CSV table of C-alpha atoms in Angstrom, one decimal:
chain,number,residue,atom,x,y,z
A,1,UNK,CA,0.0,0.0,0.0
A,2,UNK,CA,1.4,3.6,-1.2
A,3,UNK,CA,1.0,6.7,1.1
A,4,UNK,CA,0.4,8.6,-2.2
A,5,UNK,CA,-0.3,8.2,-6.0
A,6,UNK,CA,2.8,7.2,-8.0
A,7,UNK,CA,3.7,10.9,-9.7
A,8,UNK,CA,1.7,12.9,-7.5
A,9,UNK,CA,2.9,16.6,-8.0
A,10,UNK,CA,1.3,17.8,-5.5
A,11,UNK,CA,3.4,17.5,-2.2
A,12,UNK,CA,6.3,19.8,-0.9
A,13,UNK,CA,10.2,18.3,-0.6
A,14,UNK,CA,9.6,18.6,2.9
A,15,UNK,CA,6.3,16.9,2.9
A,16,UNK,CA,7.6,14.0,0.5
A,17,UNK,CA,10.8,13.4,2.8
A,18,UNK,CA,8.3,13.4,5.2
A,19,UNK,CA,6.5,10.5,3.4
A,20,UNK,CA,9.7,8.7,2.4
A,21,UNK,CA,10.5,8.4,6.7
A,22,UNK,CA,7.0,7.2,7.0
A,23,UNK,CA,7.6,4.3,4.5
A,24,UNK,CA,11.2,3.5,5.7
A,25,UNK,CA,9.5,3.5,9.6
A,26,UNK,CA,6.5,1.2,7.8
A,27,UNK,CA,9.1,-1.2,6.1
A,28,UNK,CA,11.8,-1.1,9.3
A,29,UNK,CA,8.2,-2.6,11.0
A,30,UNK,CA,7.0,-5.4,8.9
A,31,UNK,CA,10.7,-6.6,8.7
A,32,UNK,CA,10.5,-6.4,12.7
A,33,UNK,CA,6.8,-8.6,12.5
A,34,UNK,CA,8.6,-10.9,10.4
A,35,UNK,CA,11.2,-11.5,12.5
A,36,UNK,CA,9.0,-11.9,15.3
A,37,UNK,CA,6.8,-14.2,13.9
A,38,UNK,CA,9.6,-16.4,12.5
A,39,UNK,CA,11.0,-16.7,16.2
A,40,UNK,CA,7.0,-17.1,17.7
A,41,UNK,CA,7.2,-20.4,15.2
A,42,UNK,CA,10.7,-21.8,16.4
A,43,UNK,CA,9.3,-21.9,20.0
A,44,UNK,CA,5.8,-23.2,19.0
A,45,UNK,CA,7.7,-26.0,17.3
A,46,UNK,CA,10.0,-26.7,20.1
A,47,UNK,CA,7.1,-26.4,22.4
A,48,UNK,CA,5.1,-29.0,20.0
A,49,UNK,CA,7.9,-31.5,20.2
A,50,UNK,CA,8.2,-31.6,23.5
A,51,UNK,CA,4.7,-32.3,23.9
A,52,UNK,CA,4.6,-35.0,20.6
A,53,UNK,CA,7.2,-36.6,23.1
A,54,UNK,CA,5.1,-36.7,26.0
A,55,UNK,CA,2.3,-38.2,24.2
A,56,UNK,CA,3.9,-40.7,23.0
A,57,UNK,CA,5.2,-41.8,26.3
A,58,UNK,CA,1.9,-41.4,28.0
A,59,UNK,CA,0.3,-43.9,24.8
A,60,UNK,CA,3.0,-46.4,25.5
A,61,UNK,CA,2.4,-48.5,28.5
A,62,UNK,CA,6.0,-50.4,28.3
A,63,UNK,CA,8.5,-48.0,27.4
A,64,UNK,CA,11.4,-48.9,26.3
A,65,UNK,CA,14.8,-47.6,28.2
A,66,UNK,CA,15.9,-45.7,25.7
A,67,UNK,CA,12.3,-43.9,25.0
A,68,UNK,CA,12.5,-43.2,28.8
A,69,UNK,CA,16.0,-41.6,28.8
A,70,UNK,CA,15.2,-39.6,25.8
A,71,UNK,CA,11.9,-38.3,27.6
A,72,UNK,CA,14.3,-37.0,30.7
A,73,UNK,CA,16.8,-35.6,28.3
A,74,UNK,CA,14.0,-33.3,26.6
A,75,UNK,CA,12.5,-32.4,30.0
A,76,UNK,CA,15.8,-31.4,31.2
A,77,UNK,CA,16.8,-29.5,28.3
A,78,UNK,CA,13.4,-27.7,28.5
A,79,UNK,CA,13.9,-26.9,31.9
A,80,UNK,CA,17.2,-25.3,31.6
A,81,UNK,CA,15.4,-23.2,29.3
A,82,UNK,CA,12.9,-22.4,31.5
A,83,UNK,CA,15.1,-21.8,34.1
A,84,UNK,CA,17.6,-19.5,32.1
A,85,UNK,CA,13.9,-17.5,31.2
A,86,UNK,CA,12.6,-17.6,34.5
A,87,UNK,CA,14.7,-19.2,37.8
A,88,UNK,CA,11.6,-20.1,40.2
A,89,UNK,CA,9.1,-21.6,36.7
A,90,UNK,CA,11.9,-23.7,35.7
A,91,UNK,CA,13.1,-25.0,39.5
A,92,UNK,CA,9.1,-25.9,39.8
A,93,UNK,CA,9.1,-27.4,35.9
A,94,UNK,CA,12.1,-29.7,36.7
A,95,UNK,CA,10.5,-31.3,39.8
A,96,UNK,CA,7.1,-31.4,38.6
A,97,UNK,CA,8.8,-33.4,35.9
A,98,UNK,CA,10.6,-35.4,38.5
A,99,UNK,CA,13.9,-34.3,36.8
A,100,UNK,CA,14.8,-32.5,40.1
A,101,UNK,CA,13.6,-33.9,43.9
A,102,UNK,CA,12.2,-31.2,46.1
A,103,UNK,CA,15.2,-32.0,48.6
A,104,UNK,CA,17.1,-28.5,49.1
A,105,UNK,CA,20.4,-30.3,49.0
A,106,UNK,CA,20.0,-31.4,45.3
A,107,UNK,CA,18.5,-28.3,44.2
A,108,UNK,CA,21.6,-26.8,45.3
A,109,UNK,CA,24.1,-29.7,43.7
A,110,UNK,CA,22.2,-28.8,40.3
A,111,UNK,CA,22.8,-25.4,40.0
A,112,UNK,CA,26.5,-25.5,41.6
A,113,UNK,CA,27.1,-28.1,38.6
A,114,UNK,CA,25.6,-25.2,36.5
A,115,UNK,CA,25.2,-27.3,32.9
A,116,UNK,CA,23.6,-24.9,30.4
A,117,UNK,CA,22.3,-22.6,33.3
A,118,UNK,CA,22.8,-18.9,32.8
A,119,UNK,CA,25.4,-17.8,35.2
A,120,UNK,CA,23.1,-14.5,35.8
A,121,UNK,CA,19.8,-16.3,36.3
A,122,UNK,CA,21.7,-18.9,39.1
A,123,UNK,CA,22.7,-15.2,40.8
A,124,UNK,CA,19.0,-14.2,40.8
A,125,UNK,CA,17.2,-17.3,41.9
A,126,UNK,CA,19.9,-17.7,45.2
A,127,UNK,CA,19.6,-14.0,46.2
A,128,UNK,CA,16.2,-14.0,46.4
A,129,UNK,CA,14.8,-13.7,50.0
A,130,UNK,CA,11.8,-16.3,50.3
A,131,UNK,CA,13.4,-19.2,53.2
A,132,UNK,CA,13.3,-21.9,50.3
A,133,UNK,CA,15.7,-19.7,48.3
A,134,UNK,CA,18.0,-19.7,51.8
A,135,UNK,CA,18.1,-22.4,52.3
A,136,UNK,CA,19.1,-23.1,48.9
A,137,UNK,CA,21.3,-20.6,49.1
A,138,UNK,CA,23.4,-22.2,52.3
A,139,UNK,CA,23.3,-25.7,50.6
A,140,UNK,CA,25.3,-24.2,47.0
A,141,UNK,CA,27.9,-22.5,49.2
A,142,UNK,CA,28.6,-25.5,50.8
A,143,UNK,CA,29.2,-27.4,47.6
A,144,UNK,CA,32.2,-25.4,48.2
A,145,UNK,CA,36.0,-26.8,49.5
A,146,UNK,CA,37.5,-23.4,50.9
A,147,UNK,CA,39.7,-24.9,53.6
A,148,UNK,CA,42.9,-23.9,53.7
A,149,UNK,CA,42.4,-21.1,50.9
A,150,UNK,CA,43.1,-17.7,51.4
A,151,UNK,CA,40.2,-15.7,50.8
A,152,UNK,CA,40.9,-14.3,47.4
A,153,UNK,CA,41.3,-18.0,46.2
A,154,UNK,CA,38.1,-18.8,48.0
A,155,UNK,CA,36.6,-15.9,46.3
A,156,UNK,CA,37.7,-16.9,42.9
A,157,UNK,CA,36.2,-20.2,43.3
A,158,UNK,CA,32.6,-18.9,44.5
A,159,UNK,CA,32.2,-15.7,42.0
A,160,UNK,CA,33.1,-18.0,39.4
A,161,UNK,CA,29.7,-20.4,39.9
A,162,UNK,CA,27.5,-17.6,39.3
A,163,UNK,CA,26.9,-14.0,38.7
A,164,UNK,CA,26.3,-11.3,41.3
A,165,UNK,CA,22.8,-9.8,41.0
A,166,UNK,CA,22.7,-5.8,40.9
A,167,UNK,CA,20.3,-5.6,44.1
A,168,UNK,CA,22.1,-4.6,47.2
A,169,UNK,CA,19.7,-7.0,49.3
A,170,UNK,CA,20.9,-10.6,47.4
A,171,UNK,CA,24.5,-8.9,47.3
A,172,UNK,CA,24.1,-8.9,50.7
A,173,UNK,CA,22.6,-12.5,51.3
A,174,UNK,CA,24.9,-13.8,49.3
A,175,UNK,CA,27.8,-12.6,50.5
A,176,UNK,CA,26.8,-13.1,54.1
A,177,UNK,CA,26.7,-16.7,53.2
A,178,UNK,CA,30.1,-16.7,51.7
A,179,UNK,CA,31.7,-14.9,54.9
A,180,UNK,CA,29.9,-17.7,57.4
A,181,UNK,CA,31.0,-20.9,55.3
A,182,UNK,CA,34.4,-19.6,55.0
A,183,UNK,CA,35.2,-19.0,58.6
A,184,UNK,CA,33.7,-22.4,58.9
A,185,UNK,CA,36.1,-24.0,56.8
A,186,UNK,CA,38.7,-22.1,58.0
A,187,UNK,CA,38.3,-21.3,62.0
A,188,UNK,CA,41.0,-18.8,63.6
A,189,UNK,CA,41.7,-16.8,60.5
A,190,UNK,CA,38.9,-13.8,61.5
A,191,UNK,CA,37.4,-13.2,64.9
A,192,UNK,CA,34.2,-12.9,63.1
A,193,UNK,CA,32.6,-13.6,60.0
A,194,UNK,CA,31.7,-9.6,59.8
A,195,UNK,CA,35.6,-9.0,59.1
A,196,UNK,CA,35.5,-12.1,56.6
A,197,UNK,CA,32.3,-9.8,55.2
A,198,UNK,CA,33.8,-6.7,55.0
A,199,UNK,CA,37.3,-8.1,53.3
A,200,UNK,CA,35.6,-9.8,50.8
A,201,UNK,CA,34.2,-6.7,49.6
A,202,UNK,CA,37.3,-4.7,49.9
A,203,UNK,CA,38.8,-7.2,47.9
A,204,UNK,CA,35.9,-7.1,45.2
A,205,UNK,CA,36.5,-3.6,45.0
A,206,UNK,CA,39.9,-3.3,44.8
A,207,UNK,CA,39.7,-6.0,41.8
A,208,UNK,CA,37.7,-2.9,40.1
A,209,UNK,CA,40.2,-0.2,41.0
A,210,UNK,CA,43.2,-2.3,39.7
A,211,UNK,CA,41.8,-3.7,36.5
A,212,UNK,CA,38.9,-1.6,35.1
A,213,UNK,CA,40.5,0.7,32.6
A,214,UNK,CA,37.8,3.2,33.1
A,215,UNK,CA,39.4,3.9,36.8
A,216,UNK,CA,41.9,6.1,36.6
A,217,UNK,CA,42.5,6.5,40.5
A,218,UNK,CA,43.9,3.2,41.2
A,219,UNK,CA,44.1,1.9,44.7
A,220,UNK,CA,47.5,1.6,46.2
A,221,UNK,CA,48.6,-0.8,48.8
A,222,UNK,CA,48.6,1.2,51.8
A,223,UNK,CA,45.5,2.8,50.9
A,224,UNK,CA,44.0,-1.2,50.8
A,225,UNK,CA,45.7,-1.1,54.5
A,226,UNK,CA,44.2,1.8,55.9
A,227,UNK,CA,40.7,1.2,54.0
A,228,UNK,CA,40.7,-2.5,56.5
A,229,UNK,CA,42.1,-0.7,59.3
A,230,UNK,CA,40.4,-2.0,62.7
A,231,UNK,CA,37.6,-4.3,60.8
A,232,UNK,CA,38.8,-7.4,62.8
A,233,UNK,CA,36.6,-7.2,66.1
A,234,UNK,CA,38.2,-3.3,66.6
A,235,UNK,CA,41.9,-4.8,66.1
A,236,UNK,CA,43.8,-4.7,62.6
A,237,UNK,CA,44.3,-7.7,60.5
A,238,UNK,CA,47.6,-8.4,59.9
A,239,UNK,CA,49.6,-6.7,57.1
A,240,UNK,CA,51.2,-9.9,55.6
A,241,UNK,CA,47.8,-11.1,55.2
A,242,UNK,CA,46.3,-7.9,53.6
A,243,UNK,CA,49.8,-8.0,51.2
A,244,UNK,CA,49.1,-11.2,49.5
A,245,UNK,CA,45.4,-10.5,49.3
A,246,UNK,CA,46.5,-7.3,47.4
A,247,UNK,CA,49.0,-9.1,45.3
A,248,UNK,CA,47.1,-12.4,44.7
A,249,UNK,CA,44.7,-9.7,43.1
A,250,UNK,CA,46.8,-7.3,41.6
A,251,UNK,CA,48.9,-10.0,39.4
A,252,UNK,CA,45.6,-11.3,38.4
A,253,UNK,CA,42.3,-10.1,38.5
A,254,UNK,CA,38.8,-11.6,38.4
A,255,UNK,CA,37.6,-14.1,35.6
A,256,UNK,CA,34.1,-13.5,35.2
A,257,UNK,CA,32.1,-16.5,33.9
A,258,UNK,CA,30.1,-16.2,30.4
A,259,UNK,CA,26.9,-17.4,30.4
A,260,UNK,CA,25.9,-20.7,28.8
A,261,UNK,CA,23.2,-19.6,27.1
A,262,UNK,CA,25.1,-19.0,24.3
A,263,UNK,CA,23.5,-15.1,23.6
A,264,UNK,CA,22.5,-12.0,25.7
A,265,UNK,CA,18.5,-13.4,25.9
A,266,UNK,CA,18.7,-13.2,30.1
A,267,UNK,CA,20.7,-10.4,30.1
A,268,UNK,CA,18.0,-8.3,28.4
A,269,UNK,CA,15.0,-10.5,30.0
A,270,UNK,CA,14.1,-8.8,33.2
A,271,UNK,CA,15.4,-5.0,32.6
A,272,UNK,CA,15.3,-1.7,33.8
A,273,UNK,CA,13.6,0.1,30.8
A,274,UNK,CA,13.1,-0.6,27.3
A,275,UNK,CA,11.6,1.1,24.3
A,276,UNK,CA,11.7,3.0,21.0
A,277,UNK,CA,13.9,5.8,21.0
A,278,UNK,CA,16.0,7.9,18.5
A,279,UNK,CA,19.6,8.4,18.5
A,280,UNK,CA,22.1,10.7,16.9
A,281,UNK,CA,24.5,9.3,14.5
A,282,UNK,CA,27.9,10.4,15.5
A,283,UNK,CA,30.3,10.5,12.5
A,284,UNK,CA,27.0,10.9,10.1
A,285,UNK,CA,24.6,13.4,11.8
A,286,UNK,CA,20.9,11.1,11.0
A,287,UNK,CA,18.6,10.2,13.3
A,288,UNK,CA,17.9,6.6,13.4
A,289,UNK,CA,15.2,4.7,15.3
A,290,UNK,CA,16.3,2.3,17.3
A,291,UNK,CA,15.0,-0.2,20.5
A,292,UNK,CA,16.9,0.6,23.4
A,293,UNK,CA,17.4,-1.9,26.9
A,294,UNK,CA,18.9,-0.4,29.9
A,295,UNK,CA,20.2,-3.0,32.2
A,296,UNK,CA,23.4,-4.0,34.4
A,297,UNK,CA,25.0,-0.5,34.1
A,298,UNK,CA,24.6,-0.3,30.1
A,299,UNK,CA,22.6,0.6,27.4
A,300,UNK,CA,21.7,-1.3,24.3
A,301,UNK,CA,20.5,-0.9,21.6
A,302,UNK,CA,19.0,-2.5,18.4
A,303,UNK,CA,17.9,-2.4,15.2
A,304,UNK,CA,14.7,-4.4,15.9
A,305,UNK,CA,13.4,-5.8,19.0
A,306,UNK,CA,13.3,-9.5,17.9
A,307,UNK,CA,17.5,-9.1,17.7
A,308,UNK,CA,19.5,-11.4,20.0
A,309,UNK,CA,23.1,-8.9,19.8
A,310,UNK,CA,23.2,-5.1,20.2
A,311,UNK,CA,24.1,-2.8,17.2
A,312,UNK,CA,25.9,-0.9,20.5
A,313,UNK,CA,26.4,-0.9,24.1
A,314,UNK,CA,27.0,2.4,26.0
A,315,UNK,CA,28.5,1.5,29.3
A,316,UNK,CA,27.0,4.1,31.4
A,317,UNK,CA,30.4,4.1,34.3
A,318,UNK,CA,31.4,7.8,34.6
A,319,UNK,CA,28.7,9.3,32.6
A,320,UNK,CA,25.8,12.0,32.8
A,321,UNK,CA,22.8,12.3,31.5
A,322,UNK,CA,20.7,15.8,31.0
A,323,UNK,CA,18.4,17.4,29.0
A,324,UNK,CA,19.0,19.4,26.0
A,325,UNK,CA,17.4,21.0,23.0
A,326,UNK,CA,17.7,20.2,19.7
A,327,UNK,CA,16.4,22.2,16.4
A,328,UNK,CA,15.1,19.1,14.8
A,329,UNK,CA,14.0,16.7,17.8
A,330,UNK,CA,11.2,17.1,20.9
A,331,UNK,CA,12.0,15.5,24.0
A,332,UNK,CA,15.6,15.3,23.8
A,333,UNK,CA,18.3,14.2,26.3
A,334,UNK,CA,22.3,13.3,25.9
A,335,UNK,CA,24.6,10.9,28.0
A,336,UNK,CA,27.9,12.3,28.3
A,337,UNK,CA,31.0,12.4,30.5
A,338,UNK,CA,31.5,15.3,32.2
A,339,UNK,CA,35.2,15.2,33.2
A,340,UNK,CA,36.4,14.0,29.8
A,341,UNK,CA,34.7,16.9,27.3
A,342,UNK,CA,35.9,16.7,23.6
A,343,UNK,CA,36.9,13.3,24.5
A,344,UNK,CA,35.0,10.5,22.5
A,345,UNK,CA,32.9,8.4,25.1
A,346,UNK,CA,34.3,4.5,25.9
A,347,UNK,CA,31.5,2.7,23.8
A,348,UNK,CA,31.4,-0.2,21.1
A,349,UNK,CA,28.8,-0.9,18.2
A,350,UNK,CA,29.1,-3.2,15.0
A,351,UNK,CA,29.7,-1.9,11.9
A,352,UNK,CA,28.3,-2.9,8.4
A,353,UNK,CA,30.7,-6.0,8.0
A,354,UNK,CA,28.9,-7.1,11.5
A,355,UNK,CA,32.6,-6.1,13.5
A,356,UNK,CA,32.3,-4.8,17.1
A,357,UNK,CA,34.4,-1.0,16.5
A,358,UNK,CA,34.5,1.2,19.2
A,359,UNK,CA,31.9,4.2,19.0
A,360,UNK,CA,32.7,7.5,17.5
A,361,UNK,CA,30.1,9.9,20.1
A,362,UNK,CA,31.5,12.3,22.5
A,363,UNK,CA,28.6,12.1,23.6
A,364,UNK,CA,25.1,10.5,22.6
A,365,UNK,CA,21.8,12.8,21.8
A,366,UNK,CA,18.8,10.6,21.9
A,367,UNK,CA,15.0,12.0,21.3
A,368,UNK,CA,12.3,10.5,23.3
A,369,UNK,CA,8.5,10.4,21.7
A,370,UNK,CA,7.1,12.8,24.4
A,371,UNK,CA,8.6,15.1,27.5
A,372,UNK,CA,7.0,12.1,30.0
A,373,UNK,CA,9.2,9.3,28.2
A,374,UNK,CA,12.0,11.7,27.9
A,375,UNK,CA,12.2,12.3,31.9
A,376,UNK,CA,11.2,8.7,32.5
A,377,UNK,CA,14.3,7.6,30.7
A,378,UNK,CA,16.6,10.2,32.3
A,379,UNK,CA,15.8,9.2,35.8
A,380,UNK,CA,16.0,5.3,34.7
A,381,UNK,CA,19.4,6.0,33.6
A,382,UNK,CA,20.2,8.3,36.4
A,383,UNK,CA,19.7,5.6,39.2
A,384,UNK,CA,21.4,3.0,37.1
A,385,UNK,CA,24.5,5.3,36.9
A,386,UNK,CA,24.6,6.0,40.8
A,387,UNK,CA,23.7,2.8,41.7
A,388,UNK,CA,26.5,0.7,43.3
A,389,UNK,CA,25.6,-1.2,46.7
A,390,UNK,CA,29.1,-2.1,47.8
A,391,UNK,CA,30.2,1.0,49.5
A,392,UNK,CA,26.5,1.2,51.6
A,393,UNK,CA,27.1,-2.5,52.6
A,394,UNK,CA,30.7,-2.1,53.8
A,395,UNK,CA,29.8,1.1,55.5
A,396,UNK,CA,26.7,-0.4,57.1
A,397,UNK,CA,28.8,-3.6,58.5
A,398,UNK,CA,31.8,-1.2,59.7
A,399,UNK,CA,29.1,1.0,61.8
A,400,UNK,CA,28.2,-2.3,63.2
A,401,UNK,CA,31.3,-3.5,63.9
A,402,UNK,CA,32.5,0.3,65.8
A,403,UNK,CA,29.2,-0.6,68.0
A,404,UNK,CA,30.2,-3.5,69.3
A,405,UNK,CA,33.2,-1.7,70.7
């Protein structure tokens, strides 16, 4: 269907470029529907197999080994899935299914073995707060063997079975459970599992300092020393203990475990804020429409919102955002870094022979469709910005340490 007869005379250039985004905008759509409706029929046919499969149990009264085998293979499979979509439905899926008991202690086994499990969506599901997620919780950090490791080798071992969640609350869960199964295993090296607590995050942090290229200020070792200074019951920890805690980090940092699912679907599952928005080019000056996800401390964005990968990711570390006008574009607002002007901002995107490239913005103007969106967006990114919960949980567990004495 044309917006207007073929050799119509009658329009303005302004009206007909007009027209001509209206038709790009309509074509950019039915490609998105088309895409979506191709990956509505992938999962309808997965969906349909598994169920083909159960059928055909259910009509055979003397299943063969092999048909039964099979049958637990595709529940568990489907159940990863679920899982790696949705934590708590797939747990529930799995022992409905009798793939999983209801016993806490083989929960925990399952997702400490972790195969095909998101990494991110194991985080989740043990920080969350209800007693059966506890309790769960205990069990996977005792799947554990921390005696006789320091606690940065201890540390290694635990972040690498899962991701930390962004809310401060399962940080703190999670950690807590760390710090008591630790001094368990290892009795006599802190006078209480608060200094364990408080080290571990010290430790966490100074990983950051030393290896994130984006902090400039990085943390030397007396500064590590005076940061830890009276955490153990009141007294100070030992230097010789805090000097191969700093080294053990400083010659090599953190790995952080990619996820099995093989693409970003969890990462962009559960986020922050999504939507259509526009965004200035930055070598070529056109506006493009694009879907944007703001989650973990970035934002994405895509072509079309049935695309696994990014065109771009804006990591939002050290960045502002503000309103701003713009002679073309309503509702406009721009992310930029305030101590670096001129400077281009740390970002990556793919080009047109699908390579990541880093970004070419000093800074990124983005137009919202009306002034509500527009401030919706700018406080969305604004909390995600100053969001980090490790300094209010150290603080909070030093004030209750300096109580106690």
């Amino acid at each position: 269907m044309d917006f207007c007869p073929a050799g119509s005379t009658d329009l303005s250039e302004a009206e007909e470029a007009e027209i001509e985004t209206i038709r790009q905008h309509r074509q950019e759509l039915l490609e998105d529907i088309k895409k979506l409706k191709e990956e509505i029929a992938e999962v309808f046919a997965e969906i349909e197999c598994f169920q083909n499969a159960e059928k055909r149990k259910e009509g055979d009264n003397n299943p063969g080994e092999q048909t039964s085998k099979l049958s637990q293979t595709d529940k568990l499979s489907l159940g990863r899935k679920k899982f790696n979509m949705d934590p708590a439905k797939g747990i529930q899926y799995l022992i409905e299914h009798q793939v999983l008991s209801s016993d806490l202690q083989e929960i925990a086994k399952f997702l400490h073995k972790g195969e095909g499990l998101n990494k991110t969506a194991i985080g989740d599901y043990l920080g969350g707060r209800d007693p059966t997620n506890i309790q769960i919780l205990q069990a996977f950090v005792a799947c554990h063997q921390f005696a006789n490791l320091n606690l940065v080798q201890a540390l290694r071992q635990f972040l690498w079975s899962f991701r930390l969640p962004g809310e401060a609350q399962k940080i703190d869960r999670m950690m807590e459970a760390f710090a008591n199964w630790y001094c368990k295993c290892n009795p006599g090296v802190f006078q209480s599992t608060d200094t364990c607590y408080i080290l571990s995050f010290s430790i966490i942090m100074l990983n950051t300092s030393l290896h994130n290229p984006n902090v400039k200020d990085k943390t030397p070792f007396e500064r590590f020393v005076s940061i830890n200074r009276g955490i153990d019951d009141g007294a100070d920890l030992p230097e010789e203990l805090l000097k191969n805690l700093f080294e053990s980090i400083k010659n090599e940092p953190f790995s952080i475990p990619e996820d099995d699912g093989n693409d970003l679907t969890h990462t962009f599952f559960n986020p922050n804020r999504e939507g259509w928005l526009l965004k200035l080019g930055g070598r070529v000056k056109t506006w493009k429409r694009r879907w944007f996800i703001l989650t973990d401390n970035c934002l994405y964005y895509f072509e079309y919102t049935t695309d696994k990968e990014p065109l771009g990711i804006i990591p939002l570390e050290n960045l502002s955002v503000r309103k701003v006008d713009d002679p073309k574009k309503p509702n406009c607002f721009e992310l930029f870094n305030p101590k670096c002007k001129g400077q281009k901002i740390k970002a990556c995107k793919t080009d047109g022979d699908g390579k990541v490239v880093e970004g070419k913005h000093q800074s990124y103007k983005i137009s919202a469709a009306t002034p509500a969106e527009r401030d919706e967006w700018i406080e969305a990114i604004r909390t995600s910005i100053t969001q980090d919960p490790f300094y209010d949980l150290v603080s909070a567990r030093k004030k209750k340490i300096a109580s106690k004495n």
